[in-house]
Tab-separated table of C-alpha atoms in Angstrom:
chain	number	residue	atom	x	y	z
Y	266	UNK	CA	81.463	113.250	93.484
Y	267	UNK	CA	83.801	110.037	93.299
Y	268	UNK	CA	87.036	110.562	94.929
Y	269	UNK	CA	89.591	107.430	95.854
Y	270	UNK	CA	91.646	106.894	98.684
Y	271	UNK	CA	95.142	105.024	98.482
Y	272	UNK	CA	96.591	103.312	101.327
Y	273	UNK	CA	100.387	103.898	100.547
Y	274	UNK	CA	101.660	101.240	102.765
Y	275	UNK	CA	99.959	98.639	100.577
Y	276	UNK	CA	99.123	100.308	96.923
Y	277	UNK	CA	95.193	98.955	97.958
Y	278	UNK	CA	92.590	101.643	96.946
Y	279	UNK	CA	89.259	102.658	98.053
Y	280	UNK	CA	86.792	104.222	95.237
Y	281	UNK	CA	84.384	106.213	97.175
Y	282	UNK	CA	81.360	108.427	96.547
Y	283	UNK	CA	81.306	111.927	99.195
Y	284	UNK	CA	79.485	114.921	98.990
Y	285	UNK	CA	80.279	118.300	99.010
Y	286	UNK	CA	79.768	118.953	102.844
Y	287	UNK	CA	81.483	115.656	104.147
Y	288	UNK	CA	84.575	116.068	106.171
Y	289	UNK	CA	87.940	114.841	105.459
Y	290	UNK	CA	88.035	113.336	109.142
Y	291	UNK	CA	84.673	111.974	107.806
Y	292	UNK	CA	86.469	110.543	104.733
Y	293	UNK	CA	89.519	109.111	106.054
Y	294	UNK	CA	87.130	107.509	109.154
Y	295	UNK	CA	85.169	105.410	106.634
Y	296	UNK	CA	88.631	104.041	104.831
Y	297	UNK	CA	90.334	103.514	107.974
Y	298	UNK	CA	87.619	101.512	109.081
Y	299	UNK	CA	86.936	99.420	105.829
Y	300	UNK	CA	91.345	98.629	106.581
Y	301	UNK	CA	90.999	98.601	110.219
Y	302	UNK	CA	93.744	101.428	110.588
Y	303	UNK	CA	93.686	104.118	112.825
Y	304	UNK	CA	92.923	106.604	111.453
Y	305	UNK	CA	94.407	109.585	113.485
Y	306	UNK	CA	97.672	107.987	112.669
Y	307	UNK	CA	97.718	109.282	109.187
Y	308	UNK	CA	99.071	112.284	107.282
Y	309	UNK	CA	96.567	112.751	104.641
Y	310	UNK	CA	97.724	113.911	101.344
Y	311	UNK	CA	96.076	115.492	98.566
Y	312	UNK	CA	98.887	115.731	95.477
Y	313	UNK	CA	101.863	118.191	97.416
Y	314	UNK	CA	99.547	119.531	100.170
Y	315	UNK	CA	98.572	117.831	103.801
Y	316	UNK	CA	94.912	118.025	104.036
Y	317	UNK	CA	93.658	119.352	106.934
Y	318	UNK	CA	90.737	116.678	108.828
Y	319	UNK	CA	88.629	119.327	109.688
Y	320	UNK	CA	88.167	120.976	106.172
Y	321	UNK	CA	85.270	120.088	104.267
Y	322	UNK	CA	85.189	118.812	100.719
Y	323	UNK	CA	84.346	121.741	99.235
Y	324	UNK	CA	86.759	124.021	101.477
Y	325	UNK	CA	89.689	121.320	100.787
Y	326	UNK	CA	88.745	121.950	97.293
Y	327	UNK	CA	88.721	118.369	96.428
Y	328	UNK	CA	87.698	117.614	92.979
Y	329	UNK	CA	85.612	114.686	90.973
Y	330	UNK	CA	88.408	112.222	90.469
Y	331	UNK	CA	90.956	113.330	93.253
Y	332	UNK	CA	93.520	110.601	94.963
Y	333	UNK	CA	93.994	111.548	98.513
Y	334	UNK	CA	96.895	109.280	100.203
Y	335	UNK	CA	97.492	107.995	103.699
Y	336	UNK	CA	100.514	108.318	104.641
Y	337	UNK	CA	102.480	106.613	107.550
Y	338	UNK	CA	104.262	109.150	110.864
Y	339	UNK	CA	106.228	107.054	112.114
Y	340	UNK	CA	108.374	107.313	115.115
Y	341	UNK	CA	111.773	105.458	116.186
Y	342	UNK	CA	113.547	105.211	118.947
G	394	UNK	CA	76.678	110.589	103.314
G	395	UNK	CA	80.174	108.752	102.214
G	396	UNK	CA	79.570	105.408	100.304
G	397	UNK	CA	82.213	103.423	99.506
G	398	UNK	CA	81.740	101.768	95.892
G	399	UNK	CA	84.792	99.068	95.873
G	400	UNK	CA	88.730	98.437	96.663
G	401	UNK	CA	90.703	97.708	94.203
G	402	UNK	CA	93.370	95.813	95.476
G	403	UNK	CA	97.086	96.015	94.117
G	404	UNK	CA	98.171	93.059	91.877
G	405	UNK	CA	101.309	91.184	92.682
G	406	UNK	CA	103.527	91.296	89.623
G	407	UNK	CA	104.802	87.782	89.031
G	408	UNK	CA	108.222	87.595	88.394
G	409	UNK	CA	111.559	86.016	89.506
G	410	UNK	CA	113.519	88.036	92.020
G	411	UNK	CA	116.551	89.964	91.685
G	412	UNK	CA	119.667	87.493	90.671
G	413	UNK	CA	122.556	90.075	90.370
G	414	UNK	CA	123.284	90.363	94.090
G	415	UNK	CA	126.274	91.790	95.291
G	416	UNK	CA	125.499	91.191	98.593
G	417	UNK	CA	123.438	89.140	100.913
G	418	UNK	CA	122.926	88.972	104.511
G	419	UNK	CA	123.746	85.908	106.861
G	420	UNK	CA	126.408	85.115	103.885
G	421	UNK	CA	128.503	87.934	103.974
G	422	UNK	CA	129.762	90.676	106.418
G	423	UNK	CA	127.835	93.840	106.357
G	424	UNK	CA	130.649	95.665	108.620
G	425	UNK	CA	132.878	94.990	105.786
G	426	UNK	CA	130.218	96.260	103.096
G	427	UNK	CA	129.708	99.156	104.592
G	428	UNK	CA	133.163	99.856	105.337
G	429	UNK	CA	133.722	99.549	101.666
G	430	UNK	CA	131.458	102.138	101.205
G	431	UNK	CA	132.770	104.655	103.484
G	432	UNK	CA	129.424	104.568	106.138
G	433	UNK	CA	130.875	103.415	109.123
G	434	UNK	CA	132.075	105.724	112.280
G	435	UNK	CA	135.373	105.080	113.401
G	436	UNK	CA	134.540	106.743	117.434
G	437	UNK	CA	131.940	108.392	118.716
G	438	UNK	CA	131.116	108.852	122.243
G	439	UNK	CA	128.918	105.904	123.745
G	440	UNK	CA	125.322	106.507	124.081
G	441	UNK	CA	123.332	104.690	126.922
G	442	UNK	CA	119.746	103.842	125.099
G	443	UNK	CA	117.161	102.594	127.695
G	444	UNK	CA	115.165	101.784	125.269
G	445	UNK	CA	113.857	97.645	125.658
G	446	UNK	CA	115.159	95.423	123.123
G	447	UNK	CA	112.614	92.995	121.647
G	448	UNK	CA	114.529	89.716	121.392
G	449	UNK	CA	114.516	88.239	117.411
G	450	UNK	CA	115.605	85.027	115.571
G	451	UNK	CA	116.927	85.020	112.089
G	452	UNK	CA	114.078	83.726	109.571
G	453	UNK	CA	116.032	81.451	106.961
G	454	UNK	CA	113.927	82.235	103.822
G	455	UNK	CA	115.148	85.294	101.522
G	456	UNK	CA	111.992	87.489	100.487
G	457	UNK	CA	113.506	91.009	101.132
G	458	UNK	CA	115.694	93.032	98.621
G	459	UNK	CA	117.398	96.075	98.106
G	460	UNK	CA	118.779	98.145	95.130
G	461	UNK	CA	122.136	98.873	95.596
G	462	UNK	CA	121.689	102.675	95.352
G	463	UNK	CA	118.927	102.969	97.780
G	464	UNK	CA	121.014	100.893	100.014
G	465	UNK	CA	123.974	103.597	99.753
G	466	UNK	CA	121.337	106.638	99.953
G	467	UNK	CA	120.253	104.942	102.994
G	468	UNK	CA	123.833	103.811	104.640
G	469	UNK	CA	124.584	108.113	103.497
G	470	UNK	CA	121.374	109.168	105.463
G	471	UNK	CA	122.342	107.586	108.714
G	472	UNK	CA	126.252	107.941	108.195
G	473	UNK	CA	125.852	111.963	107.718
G	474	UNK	CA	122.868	112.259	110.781
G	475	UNK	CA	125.124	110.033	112.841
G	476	UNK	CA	127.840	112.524	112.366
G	477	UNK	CA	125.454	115.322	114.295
G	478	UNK	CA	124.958	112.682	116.632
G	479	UNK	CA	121.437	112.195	115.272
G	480	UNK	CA	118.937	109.031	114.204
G	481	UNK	CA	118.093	109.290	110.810
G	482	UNK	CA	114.792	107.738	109.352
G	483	UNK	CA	113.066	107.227	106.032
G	484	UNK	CA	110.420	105.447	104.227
G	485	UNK	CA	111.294	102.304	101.942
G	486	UNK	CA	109.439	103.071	98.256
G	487	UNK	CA	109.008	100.104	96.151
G	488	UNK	CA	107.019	97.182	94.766
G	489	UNK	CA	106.015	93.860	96.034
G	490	UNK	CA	106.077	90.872	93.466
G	491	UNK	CA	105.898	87.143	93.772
G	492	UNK	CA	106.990	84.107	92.437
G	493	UNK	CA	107.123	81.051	95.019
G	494	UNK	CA	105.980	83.542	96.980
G	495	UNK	CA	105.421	87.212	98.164
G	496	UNK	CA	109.093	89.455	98.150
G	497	UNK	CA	109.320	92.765	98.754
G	498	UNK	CA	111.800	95.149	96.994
G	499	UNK	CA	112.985	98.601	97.832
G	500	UNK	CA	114.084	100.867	94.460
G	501	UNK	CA	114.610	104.309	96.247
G	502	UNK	CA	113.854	105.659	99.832
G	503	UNK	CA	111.771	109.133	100.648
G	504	UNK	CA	112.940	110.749	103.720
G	505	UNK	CA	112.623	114.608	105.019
G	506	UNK	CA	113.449	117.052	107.593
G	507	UNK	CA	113.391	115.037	110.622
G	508	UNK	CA	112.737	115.924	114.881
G	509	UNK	CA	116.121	113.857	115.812
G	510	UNK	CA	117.477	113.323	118.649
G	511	UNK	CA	120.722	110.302	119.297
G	512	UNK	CA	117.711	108.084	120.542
G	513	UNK	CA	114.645	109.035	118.629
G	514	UNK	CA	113.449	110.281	115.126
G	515	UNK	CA	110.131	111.184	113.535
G	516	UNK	CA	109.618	113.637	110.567
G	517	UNK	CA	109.038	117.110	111.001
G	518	UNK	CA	104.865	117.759	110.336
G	519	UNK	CA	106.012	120.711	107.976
G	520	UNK	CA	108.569	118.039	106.068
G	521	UNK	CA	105.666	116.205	105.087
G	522	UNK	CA	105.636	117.753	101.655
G	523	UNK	CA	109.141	117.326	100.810
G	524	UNK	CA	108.072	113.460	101.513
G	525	UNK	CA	105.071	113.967	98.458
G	526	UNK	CA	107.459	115.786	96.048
G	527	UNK	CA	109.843	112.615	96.405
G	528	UNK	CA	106.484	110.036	95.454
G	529	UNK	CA	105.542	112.516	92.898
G	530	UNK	CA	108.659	112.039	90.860
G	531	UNK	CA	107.701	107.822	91.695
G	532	UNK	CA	106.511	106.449	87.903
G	533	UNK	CA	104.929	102.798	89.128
G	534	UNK	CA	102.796	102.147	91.388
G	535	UNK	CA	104.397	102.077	94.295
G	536	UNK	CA	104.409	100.364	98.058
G	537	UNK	CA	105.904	101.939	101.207
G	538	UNK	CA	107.290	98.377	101.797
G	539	UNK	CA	108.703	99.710	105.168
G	540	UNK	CA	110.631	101.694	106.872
G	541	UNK	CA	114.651	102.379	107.651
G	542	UNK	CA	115.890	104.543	110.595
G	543	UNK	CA	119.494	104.723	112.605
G	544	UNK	CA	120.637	103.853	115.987
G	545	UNK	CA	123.823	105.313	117.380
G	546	UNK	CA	126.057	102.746	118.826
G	547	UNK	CA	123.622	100.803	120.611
G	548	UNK	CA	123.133	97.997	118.110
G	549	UNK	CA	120.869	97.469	115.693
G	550	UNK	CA	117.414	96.013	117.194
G	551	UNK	CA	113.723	97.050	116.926
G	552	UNK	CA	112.932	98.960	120.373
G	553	UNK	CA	109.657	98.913	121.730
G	554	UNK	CA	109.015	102.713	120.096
G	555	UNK	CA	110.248	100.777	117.058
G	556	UNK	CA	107.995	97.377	117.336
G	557	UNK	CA	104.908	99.811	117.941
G	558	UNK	CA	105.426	101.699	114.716
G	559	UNK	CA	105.651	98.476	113.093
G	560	UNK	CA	102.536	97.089	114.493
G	561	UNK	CA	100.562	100.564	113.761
G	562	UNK	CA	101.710	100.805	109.650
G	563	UNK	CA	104.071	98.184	108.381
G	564	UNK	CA	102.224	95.170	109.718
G	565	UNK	CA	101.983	93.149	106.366
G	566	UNK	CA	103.938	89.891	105.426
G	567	UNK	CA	105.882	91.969	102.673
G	568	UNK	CA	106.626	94.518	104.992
G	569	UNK	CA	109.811	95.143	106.485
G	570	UNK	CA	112.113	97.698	109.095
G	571	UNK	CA	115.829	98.268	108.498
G	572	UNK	CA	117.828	99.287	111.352
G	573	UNK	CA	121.273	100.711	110.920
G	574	UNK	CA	124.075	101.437	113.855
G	575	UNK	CA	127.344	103.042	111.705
G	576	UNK	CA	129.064	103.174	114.879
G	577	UNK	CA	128.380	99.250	115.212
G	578	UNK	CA	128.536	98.965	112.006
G	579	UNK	CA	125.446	96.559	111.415
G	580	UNK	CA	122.402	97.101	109.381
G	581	UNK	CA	119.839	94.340	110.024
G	582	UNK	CA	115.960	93.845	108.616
G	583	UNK	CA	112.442	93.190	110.785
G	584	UNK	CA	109.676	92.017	109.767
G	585	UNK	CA	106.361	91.036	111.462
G	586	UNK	CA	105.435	87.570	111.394
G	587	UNK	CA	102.388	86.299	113.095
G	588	UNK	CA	102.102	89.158	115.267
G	589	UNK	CA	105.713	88.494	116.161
G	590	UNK	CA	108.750	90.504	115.502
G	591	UNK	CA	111.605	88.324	113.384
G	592	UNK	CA	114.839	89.117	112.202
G	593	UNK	CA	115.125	88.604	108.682
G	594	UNK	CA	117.523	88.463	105.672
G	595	UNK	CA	118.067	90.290	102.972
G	596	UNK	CA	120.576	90.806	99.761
G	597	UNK	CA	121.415	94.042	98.139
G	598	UNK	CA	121.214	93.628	94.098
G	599	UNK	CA	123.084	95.673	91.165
């Protein structure tokens, strides 16, 4: 299925083709890496819900079409 | 197997920048702006930050702007968390345009339950979704073009915690920190450039 992944600090997204028993960690790995981000350093967000890294696509219930969203934690001090 | 097919990146809208300002930095006093609005603290007790300062000059060139109400929501966050001795923190939602070059402007803020302490903020993990209900309400396509968050009477500078959260998400030439002290009264603007961390203006628009 084709899912995309938006990088909310910059509005750039990644169209990506994953299969059914490909992890989120998985997912967010390969767009972190095509925008050199961490990618631990991420909430991930799939519409009002965090998505968990370890959940597969088909346990995260992620559909043909789905935006999942990185989004920043930051800290200040 | 994960293959990614492309990126699309996000256009730049061209277009002028804002030209109803009521308010820019380096011109005119912020203490007295934000006195005006009622977000300064008259005494507090003093709070000893140990926190290293990262030395900054003042960039001359104005590419960072601010709608006046997400400047007061903003000025409101930190004013009220200041009050419970607290740093407040929040992202900066809005668009990046250019014309002569790239400007970033902020429209609205998100922020959410927050772990605060008077020297050091992040959002709660379970706050996370009040964070999405905010960008859900968002109609454009929008850019976390930063971040804001509060000091308590220590001045308004980009720690090293501070400088390392820039480096790790807002590390673009659009993007920006705001720091506010209401007990100092200042609220100044960051940015990246280069790898290094400059001070840079900014005007508030109508």
């Amino acid at each position: 299925m084709k899912i995309t992944v938006k990088d909310a600090e910059t509005g750039n997204r990644i169209n990506m083709e994953v299969e059914e028993d490909n992890t989120v960690e998985e997912i967010i790995e390969e767009a972190a890496n095509y925008w050199k981000k961490n990618p631990g350093a991420y909430v991930i967000r799939l519409g009002k819900k965090i998505l968990q890294a370890e959940l597969t696509v088909e346990e995260a219930n992620l559909q043909d079409g789905d935006i999942i969203e990185l989004i920043p934690d930051p800290e200040g001090g | 197997m994960i293959k990614i097919d492309e990126e699309i990146r996000k256009k730049y809208k061209i277009q002028p920048p804002p030209q109803n300002i009521i308010f820019e930095y380096g011109k005119e006093d912020i203490e007295k702006y934000m006195q005006e609005k009622g977000f300064i603290i008259e005494s507090v007790h003093s709070i000893n930050c140990l926190e290293e300062k990262i030395e900054t000059v003042l960039q001359e060139e104005l590419d960072f702007y601010i709608k006046e109400e997400a400047c007061e929501k903003i000025l409101e966050h930190c004013h009220s968390m200041a009050l419970k001795g607290k740093e407040a923190m929040g992202f900066l939602i809005g668009d990046v345009k250019y014309w002569e070059g790239l400007y970033s402007i902020v429209y609205d803020i998100a922020t959410a339950s927050l772990d605060a302490s008077p020297v050091y903020v992040r959002f709660r993990r379970e706050a996370f979704e009040e964070i999405f209900d905010k960008l859900d309400e968002i109609s454009y396509e929008y850019v976390m073009v930063g971040w804001y968050h509060s000091h308590l009477g220590y001045s308004s500078f980009m720690s090293s915690i501070d400088l390392d959260t820039q480096k790790k998400y807002f590390n673009q030439p659009f993007h920006a920190a705001l720091v506010v002290d209401p007990i100092t009264r200042e609220m100044k603007a960051f940015r990246l450039i280069e790898n290094e961390c400059r001070e840079i203006p900014y005007a508030i628009f109508k």
